[in-house]
PDB file of C-alpha atoms in Angstrom:
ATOM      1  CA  UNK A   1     -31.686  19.257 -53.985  1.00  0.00           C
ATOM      2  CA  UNK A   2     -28.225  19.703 -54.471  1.00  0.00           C
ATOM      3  CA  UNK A   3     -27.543  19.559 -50.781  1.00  0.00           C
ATOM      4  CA  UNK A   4     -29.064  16.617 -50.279  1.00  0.00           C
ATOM      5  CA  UNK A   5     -27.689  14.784 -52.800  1.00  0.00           C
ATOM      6  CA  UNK A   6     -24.226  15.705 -51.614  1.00  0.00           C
ATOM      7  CA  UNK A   7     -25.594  14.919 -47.926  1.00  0.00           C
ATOM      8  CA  UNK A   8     -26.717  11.802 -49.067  1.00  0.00           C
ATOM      9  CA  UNK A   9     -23.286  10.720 -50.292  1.00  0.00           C
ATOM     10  CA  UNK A  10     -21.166  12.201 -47.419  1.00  0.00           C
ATOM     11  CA  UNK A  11     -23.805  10.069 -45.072  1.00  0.00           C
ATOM     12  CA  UNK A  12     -22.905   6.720 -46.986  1.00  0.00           C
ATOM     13  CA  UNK A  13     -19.281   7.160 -46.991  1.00  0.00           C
ATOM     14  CA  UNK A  14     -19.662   7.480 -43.171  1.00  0.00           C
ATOM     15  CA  UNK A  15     -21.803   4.634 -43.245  1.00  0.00           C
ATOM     16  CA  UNK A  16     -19.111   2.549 -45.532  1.00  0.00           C
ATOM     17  CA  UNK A  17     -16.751   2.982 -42.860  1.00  0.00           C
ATOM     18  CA  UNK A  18     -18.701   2.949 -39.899  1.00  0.00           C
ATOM     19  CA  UNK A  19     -15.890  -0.538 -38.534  1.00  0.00           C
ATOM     20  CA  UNK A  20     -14.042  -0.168 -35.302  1.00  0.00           C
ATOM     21  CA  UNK A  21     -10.601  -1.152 -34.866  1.00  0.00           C
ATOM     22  CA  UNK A  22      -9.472  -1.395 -31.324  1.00  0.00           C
ATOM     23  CA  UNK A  23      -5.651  -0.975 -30.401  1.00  0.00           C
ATOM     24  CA  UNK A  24      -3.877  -2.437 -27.692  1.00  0.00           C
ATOM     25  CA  UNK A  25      -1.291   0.441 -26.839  1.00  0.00           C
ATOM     26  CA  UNK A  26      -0.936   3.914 -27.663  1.00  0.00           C
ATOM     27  CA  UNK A  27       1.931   3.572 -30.273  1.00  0.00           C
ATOM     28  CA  UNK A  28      -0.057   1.677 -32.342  1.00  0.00           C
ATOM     29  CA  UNK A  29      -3.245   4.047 -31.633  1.00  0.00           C
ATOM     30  CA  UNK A  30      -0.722   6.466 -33.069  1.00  0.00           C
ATOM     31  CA  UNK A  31       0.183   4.731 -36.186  1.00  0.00           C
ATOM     32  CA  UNK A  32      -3.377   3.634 -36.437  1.00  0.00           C
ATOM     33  CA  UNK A  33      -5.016   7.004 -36.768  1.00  0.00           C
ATOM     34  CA  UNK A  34      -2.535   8.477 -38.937  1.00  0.00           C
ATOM     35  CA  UNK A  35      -2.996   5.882 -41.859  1.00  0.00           C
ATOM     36  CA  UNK A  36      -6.600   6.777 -41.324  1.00  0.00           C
ATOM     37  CA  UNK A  37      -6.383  10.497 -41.230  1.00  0.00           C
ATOM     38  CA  UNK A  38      -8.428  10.226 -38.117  1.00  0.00           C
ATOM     39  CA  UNK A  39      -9.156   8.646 -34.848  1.00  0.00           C
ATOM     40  CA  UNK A  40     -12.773   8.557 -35.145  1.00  0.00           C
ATOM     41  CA  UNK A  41     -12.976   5.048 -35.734  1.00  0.00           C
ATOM     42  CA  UNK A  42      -9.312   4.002 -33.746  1.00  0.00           C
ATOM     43  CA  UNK A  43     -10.153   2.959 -29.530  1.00  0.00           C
ATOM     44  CA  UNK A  44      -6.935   2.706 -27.631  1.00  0.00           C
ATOM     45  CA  UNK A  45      -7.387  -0.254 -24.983  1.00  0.00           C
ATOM     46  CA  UNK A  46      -4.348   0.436 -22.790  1.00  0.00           C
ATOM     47  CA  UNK A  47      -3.754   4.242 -21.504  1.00  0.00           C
ATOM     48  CA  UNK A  48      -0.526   5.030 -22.427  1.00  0.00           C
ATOM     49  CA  UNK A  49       0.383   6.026 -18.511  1.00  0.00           C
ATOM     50  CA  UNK A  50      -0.468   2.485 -17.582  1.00  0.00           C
ATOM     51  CA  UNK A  51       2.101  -0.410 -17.589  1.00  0.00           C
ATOM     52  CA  UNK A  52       0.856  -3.082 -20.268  1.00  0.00           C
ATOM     53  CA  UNK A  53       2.876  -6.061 -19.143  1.00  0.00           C
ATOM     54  CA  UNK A  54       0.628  -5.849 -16.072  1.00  0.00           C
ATOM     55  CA  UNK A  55      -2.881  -4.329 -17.862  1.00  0.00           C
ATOM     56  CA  UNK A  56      -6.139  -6.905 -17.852  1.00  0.00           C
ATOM     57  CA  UNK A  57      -9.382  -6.717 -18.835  1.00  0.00           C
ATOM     58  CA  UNK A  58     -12.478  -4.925 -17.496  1.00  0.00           C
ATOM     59  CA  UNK A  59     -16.065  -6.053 -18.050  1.00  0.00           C
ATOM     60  CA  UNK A  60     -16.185  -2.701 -20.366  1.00  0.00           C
ATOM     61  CA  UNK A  61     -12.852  -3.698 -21.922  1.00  0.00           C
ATOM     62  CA  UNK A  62     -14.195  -6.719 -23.047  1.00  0.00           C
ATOM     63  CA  UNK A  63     -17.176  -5.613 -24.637  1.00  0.00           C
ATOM     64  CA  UNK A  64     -14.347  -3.502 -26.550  1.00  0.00           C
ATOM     65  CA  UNK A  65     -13.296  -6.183 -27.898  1.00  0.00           C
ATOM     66  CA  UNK A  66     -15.945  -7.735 -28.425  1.00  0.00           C
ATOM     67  CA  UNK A  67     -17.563  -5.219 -30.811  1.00  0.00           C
ATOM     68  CA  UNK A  68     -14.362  -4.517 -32.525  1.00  0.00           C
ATOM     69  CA  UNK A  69     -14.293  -5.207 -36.580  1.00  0.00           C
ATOM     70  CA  UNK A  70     -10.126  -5.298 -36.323  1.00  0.00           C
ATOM     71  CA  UNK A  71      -7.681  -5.666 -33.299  1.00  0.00           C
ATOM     72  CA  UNK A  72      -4.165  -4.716 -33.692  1.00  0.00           C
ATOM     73  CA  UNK A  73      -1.607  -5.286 -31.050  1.00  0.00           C
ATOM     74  CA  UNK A  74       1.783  -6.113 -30.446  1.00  0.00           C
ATOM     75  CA  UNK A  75       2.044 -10.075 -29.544  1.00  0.00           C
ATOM     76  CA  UNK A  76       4.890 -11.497 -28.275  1.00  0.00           C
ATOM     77  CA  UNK A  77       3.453 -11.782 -24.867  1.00  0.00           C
ATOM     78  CA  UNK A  78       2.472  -8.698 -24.467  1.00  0.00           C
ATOM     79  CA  UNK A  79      -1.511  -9.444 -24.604  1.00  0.00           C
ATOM     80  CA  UNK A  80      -2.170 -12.662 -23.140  1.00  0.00           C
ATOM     81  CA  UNK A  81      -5.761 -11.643 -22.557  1.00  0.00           C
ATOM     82  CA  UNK A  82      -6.580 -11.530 -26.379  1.00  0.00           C
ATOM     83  CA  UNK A  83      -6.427 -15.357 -27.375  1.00  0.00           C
ATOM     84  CA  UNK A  84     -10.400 -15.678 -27.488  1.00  0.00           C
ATOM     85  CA  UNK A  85     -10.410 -12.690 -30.184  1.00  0.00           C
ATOM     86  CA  UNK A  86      -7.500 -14.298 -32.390  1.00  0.00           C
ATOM     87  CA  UNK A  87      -9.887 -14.538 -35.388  1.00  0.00           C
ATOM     88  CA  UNK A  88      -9.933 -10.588 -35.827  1.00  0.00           C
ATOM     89  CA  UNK A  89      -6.837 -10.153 -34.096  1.00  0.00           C
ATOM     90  CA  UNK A  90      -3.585  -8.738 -36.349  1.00  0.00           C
ATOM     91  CA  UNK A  91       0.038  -9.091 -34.396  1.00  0.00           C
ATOM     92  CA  UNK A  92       2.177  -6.604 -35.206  1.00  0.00           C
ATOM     93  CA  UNK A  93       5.314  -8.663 -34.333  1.00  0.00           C
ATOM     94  CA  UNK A  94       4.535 -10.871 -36.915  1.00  0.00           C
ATOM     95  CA  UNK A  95       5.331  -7.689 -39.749  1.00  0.00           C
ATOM     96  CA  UNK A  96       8.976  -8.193 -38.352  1.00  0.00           C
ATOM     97  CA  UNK A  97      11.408 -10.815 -39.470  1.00  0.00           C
ATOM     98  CA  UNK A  98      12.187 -13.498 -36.492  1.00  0.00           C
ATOM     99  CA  UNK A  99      15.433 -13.260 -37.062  1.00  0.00           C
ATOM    100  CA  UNK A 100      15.673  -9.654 -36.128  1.00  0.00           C
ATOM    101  CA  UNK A 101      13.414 -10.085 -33.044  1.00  0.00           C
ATOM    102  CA  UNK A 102      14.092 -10.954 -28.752  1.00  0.00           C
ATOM    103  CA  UNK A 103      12.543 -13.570 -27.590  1.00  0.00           C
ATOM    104  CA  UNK A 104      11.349 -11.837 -24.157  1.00  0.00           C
ATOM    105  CA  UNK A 105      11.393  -8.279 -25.228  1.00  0.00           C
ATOM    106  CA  UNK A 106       7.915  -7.489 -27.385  1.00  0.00           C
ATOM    107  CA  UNK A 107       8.613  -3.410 -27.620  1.00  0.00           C
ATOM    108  CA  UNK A 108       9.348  -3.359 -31.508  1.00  0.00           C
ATOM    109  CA  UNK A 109       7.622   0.223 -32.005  1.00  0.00           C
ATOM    110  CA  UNK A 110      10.759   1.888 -30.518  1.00  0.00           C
ATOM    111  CA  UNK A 111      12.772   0.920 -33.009  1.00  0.00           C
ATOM    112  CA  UNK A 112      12.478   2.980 -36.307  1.00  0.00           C
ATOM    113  CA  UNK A 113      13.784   1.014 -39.120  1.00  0.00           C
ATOM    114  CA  UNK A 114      11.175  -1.515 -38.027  1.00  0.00           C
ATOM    115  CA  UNK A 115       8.526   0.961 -37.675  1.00  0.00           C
ATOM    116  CA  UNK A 116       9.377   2.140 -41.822  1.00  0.00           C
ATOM    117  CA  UNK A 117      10.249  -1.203 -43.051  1.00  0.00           C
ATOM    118  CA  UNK A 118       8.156  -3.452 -41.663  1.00  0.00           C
ATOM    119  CA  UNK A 119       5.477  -2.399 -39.022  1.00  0.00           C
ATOM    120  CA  UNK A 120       4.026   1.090 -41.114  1.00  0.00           C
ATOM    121  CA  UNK A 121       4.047  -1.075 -44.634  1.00  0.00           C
ATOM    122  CA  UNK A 122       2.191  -4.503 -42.482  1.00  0.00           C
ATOM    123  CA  UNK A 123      -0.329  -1.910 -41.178  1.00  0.00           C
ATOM    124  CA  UNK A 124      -0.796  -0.411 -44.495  1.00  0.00           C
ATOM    125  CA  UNK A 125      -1.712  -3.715 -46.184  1.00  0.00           C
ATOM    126  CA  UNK A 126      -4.189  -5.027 -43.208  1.00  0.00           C
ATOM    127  CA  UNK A 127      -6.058  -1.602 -43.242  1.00  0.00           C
ATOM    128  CA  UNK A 128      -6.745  -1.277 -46.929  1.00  0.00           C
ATOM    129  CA  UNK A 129      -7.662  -4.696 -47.120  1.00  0.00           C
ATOM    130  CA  UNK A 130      -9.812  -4.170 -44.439  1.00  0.00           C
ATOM    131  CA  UNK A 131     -11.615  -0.865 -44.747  1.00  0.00           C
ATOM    132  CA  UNK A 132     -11.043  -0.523 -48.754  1.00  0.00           C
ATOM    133  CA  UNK A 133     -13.085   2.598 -49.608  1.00  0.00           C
ATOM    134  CA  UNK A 134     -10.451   4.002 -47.145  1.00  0.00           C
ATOM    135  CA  UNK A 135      -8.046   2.423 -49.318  1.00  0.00           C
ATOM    136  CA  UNK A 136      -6.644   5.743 -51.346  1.00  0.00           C
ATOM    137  CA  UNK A 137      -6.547   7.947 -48.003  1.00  0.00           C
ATOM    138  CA  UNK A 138      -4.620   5.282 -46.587  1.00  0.00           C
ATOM    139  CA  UNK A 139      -2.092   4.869 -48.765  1.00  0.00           C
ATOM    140  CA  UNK A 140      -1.613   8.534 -49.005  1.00  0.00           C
ATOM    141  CA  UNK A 141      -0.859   8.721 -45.542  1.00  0.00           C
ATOM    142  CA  UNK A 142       1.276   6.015 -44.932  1.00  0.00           C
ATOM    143  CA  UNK A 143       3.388   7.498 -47.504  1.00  0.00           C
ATOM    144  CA  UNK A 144       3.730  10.302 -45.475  1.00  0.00           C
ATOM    145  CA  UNK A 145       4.409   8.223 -42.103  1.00  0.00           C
ATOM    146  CA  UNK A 146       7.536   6.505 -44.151  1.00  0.00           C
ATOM    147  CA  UNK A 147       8.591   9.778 -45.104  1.00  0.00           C
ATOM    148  CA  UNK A 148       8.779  11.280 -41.365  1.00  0.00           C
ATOM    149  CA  UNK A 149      10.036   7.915 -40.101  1.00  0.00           C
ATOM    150  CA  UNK A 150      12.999   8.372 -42.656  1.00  0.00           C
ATOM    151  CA  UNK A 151      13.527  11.821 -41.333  1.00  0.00           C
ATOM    152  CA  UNK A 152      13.655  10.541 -37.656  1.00  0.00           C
ATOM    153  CA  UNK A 153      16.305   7.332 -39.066  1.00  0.00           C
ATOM    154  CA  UNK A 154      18.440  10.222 -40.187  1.00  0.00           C
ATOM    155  CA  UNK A 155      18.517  12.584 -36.858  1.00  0.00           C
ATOM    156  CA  UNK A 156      19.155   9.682 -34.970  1.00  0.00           C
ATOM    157  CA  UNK A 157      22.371   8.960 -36.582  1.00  0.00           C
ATOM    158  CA  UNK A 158      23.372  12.138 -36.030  1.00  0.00           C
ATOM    159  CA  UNK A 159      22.664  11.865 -32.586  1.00  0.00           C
ATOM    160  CA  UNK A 160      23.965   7.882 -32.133  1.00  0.00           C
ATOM    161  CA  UNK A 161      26.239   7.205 -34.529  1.00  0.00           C
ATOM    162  CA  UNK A 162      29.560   9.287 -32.297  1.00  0.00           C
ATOM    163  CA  UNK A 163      28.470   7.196 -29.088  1.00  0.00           C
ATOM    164  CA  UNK A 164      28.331   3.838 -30.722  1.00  0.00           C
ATOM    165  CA  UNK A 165      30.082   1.049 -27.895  1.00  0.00           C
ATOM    166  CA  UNK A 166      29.377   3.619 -25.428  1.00  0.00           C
ATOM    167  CA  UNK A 167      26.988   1.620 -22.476  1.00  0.00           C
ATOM    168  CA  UNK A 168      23.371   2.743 -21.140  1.00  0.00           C
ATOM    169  CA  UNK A 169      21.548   1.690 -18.178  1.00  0.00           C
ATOM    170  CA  UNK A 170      17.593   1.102 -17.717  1.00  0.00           C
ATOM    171  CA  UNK A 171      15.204  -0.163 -14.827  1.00  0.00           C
ATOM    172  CA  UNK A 172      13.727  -1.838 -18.074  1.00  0.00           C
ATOM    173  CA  UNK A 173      14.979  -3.136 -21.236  1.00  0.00           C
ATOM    174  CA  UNK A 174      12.139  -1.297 -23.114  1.00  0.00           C
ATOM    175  CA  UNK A 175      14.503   0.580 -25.724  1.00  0.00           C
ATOM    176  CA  UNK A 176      17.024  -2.041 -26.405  1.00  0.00           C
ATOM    177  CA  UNK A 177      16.422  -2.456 -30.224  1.00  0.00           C
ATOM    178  CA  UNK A 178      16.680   0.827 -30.444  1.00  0.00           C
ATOM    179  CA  UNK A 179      20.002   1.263 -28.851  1.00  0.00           C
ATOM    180  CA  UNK A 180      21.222  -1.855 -30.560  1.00  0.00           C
ATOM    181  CA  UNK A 181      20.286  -0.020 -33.871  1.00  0.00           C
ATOM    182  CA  UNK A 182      22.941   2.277 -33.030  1.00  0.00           C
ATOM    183  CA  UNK A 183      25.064  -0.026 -31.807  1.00  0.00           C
ATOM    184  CA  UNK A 184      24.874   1.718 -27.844  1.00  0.00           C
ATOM    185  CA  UNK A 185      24.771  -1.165 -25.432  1.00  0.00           C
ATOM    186  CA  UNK A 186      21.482  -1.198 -23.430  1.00  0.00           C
ATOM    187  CA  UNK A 187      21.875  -2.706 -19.587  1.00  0.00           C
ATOM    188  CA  UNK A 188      18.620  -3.080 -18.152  1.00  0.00           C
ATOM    189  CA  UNK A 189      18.150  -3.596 -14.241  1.00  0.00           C
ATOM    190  CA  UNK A 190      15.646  -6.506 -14.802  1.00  0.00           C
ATOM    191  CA  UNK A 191      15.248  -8.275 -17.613  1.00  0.00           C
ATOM    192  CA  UNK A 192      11.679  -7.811 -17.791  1.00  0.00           C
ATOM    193  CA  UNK A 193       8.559  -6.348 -15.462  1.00  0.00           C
ATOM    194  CA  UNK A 194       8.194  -9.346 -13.292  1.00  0.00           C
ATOM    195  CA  UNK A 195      12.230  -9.817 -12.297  1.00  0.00           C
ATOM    196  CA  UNK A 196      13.981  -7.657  -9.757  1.00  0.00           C
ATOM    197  CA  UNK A 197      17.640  -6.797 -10.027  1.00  0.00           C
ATOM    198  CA  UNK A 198      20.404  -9.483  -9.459  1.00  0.00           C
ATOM    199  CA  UNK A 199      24.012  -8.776  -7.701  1.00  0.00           C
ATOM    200  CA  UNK A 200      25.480  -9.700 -11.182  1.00  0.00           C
ATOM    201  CA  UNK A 201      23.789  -6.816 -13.179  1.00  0.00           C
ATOM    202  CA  UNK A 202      25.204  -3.791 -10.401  1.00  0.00           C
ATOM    203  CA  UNK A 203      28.067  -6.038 -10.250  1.00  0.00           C
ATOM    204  CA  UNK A 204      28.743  -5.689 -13.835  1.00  0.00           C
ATOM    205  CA  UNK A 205      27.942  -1.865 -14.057  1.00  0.00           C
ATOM    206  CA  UNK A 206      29.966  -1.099 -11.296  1.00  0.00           C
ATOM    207  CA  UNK A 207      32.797  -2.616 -13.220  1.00  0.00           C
ATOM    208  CA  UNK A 208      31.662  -0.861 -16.669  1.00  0.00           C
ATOM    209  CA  UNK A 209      30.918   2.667 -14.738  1.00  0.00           C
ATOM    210  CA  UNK A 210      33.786   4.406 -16.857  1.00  0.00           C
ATOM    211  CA  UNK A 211      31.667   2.826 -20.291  1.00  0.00           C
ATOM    212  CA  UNK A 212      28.370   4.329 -19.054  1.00  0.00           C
ATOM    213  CA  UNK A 213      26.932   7.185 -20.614  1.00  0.00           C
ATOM    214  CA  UNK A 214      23.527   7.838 -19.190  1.00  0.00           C
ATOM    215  CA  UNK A 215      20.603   6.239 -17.398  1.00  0.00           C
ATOM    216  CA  UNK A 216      17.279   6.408 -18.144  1.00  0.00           C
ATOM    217  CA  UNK A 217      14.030   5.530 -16.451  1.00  0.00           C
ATOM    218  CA  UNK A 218      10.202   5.186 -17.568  1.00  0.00           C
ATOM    219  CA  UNK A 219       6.721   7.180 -16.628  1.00  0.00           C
ATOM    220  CA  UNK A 220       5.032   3.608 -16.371  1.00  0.00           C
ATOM    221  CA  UNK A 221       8.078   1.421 -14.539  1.00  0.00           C
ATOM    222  CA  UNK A 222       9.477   2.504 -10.955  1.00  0.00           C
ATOM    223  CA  UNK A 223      12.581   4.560 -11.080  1.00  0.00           C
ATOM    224  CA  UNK A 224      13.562   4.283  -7.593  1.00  0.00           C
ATOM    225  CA  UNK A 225      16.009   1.342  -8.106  1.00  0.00           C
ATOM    226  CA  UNK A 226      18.076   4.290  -9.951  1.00  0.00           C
ATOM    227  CA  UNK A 227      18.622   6.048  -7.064  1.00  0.00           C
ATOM    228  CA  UNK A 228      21.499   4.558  -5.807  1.00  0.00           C
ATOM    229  CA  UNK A 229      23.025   4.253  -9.413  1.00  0.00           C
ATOM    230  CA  UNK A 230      22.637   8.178  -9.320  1.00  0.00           C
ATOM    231  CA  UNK A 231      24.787   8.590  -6.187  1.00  0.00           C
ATOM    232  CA  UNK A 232      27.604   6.343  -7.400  1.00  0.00           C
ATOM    233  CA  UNK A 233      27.861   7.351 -11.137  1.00  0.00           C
ATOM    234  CA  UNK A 234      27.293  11.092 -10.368  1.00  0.00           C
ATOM    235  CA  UNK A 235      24.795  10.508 -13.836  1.00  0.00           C
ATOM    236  CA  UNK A 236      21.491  12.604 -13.604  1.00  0.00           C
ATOM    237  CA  UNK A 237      18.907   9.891 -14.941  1.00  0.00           C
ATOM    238  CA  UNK A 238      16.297  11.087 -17.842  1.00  0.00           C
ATOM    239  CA  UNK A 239      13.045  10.293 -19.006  1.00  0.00           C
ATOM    240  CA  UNK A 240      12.160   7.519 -21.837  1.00  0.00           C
ATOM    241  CA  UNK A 241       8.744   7.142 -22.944  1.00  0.00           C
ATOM    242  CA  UNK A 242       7.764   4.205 -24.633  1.00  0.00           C
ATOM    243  CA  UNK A 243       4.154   4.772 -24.910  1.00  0.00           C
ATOM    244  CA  UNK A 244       3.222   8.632 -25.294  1.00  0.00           C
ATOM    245  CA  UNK A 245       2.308  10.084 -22.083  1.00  0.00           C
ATOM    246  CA  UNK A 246       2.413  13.518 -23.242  1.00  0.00           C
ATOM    247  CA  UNK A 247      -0.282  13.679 -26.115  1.00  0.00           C
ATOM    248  CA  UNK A 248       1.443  12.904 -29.246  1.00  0.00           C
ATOM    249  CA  UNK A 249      -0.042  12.937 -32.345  1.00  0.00           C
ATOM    250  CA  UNK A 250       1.845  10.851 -34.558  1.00  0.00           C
ATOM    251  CA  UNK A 251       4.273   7.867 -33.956  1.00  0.00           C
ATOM    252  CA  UNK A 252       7.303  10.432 -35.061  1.00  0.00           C
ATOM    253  CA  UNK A 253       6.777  13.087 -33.072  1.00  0.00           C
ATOM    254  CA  UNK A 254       7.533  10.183 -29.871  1.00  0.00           C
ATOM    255  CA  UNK A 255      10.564   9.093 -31.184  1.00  0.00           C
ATOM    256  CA  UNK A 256      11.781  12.444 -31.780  1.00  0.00           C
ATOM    257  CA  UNK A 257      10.848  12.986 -28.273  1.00  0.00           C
ATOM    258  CA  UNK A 258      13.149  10.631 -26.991  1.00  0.00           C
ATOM    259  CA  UNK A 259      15.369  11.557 -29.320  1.00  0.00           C
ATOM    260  CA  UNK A 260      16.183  14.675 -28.175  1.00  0.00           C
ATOM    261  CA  UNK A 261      16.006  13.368 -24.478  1.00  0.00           C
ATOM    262  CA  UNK A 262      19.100  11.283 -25.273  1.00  0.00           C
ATOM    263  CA  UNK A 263      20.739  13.464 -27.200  1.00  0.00           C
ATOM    264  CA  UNK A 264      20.489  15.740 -23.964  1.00  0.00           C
ATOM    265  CA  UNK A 265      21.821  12.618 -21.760  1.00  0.00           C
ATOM    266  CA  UNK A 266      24.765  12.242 -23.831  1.00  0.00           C
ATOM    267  CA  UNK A 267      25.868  15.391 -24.034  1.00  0.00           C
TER     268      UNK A 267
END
């Protein structure tokens, strides 16, 4: 009888919870399923080896959507294809003071002060608002999340802070408030997915090739526009990954991913 009776209960907290929240990108899958303490519930619409700026929808996407309780995704441009969901749709971007924010550049989740100050804490509100019989779990875990966040803040001082003015080149300006955390220069090739490089952007590294420290390219952008910038800086480029290609867990254990592949660049 016993059994049952604790049966019973662990059946309606399942039930109590049974919402779907559908992510856009795999960052925010991250985050997501963290705060939760599981992904059971968390559908990632974009695979993280795919280039979002250029994603659309499937038939099967959009019954996704459709039967999702909560959306969360970036905004800023990113997901064009969401407008008819906007009711259950949360923007991250809009966690993030204007002021600190690009007009063309919507990849906010690289940068980790916003990810602890702003993004984590927005999530953290929506969610237990949301889903509040998850409320406790959630809070307990997003604790957690700001803690490792804070730890990440600190290593990447220590890696940053003695290259600070020093110049970086990218195919894509994916990691630019990031570097502009740190005060490194980011000069991207294009200004976004859909632009191709002009004279004036070699031009200007070419003159600035003495200032550059490293180049780095993306699994989801071509990197064969580096190439050439390989030969005539004598700079082996590296690997950024703004999404999580290789099967991370948590949002920290990316950025320390890419942590320590710039710390290796700038050595």
């Amino acid at each position: 009888m016993k059994k049952l009776f604790l049966s019973l209960i662990l059946a309606l907290s399942l039930v109590s919870f049974a919402g779907k929240v559908v992510v856009t990108i795999n960052p925010y899958y991250l985050i997501v399923s963290q705060l939760f303490g599981d992904s059971s519930n968390v559908v990632l619409l974009v695979p993280p080896n795919a280039n979002p700026h250029l994603f659309s929808l499937k038939p099967t996407d959009a019954k996704t959507l459709e039967e999702a309780d909560l959306i969360v995704a970036n905004g800023m441009g990113l997901e064009p294809y969401l407008k008819r969901y906007s009711e259950k749709t949360v923007y991250v971007s809009d966690f993030v003071p204007e002021i600190f924010l690009e007009d063309e550049n919507p990849h906010i989740w690289l940068d980790p002060f916003f990810l602890k100050y702003y993004i984590v804490p927005g999530l953290y509100r929506v969610l237990s608002e949301k889903f509040p019989k998850k409320q406790k779990e959630i809070r307990q875990n997003t604790k957690q999340a700001i803690e490792e966040l804070s730890e990440v803040i600190i290593d990447s001082f220590n890696v940053l802070f003695p290259h600070r003015g020093k110049i970086v080149v990218m195919p894509h300006p994916s990691f630019l408030y990031l570097f502009k955390e740190f005060d490194l220069k980011l000069l991207p090739l294009s200004s976004g997915h859909e632009h191709s490089t002009s004279f004036s952007t070699i031009k200007e590294i070419l003159e600035k090739k003495e200032q550059i420290a490293a180049l780095f390219r993306e699994p989801q952008q071509p990197g064969g526009m580096l190439t050439p910038l390989e030969k005539e800086l004598k700079l082996k480029s590296f690997v950024l990954d703004p999404l999580g290609v290789d099967g991370e867990k948590k949002i920290s254990e990316l950025l320390r991913k890419n942590l320590e592949t710039i710390k290796e660049a700038l050595k």
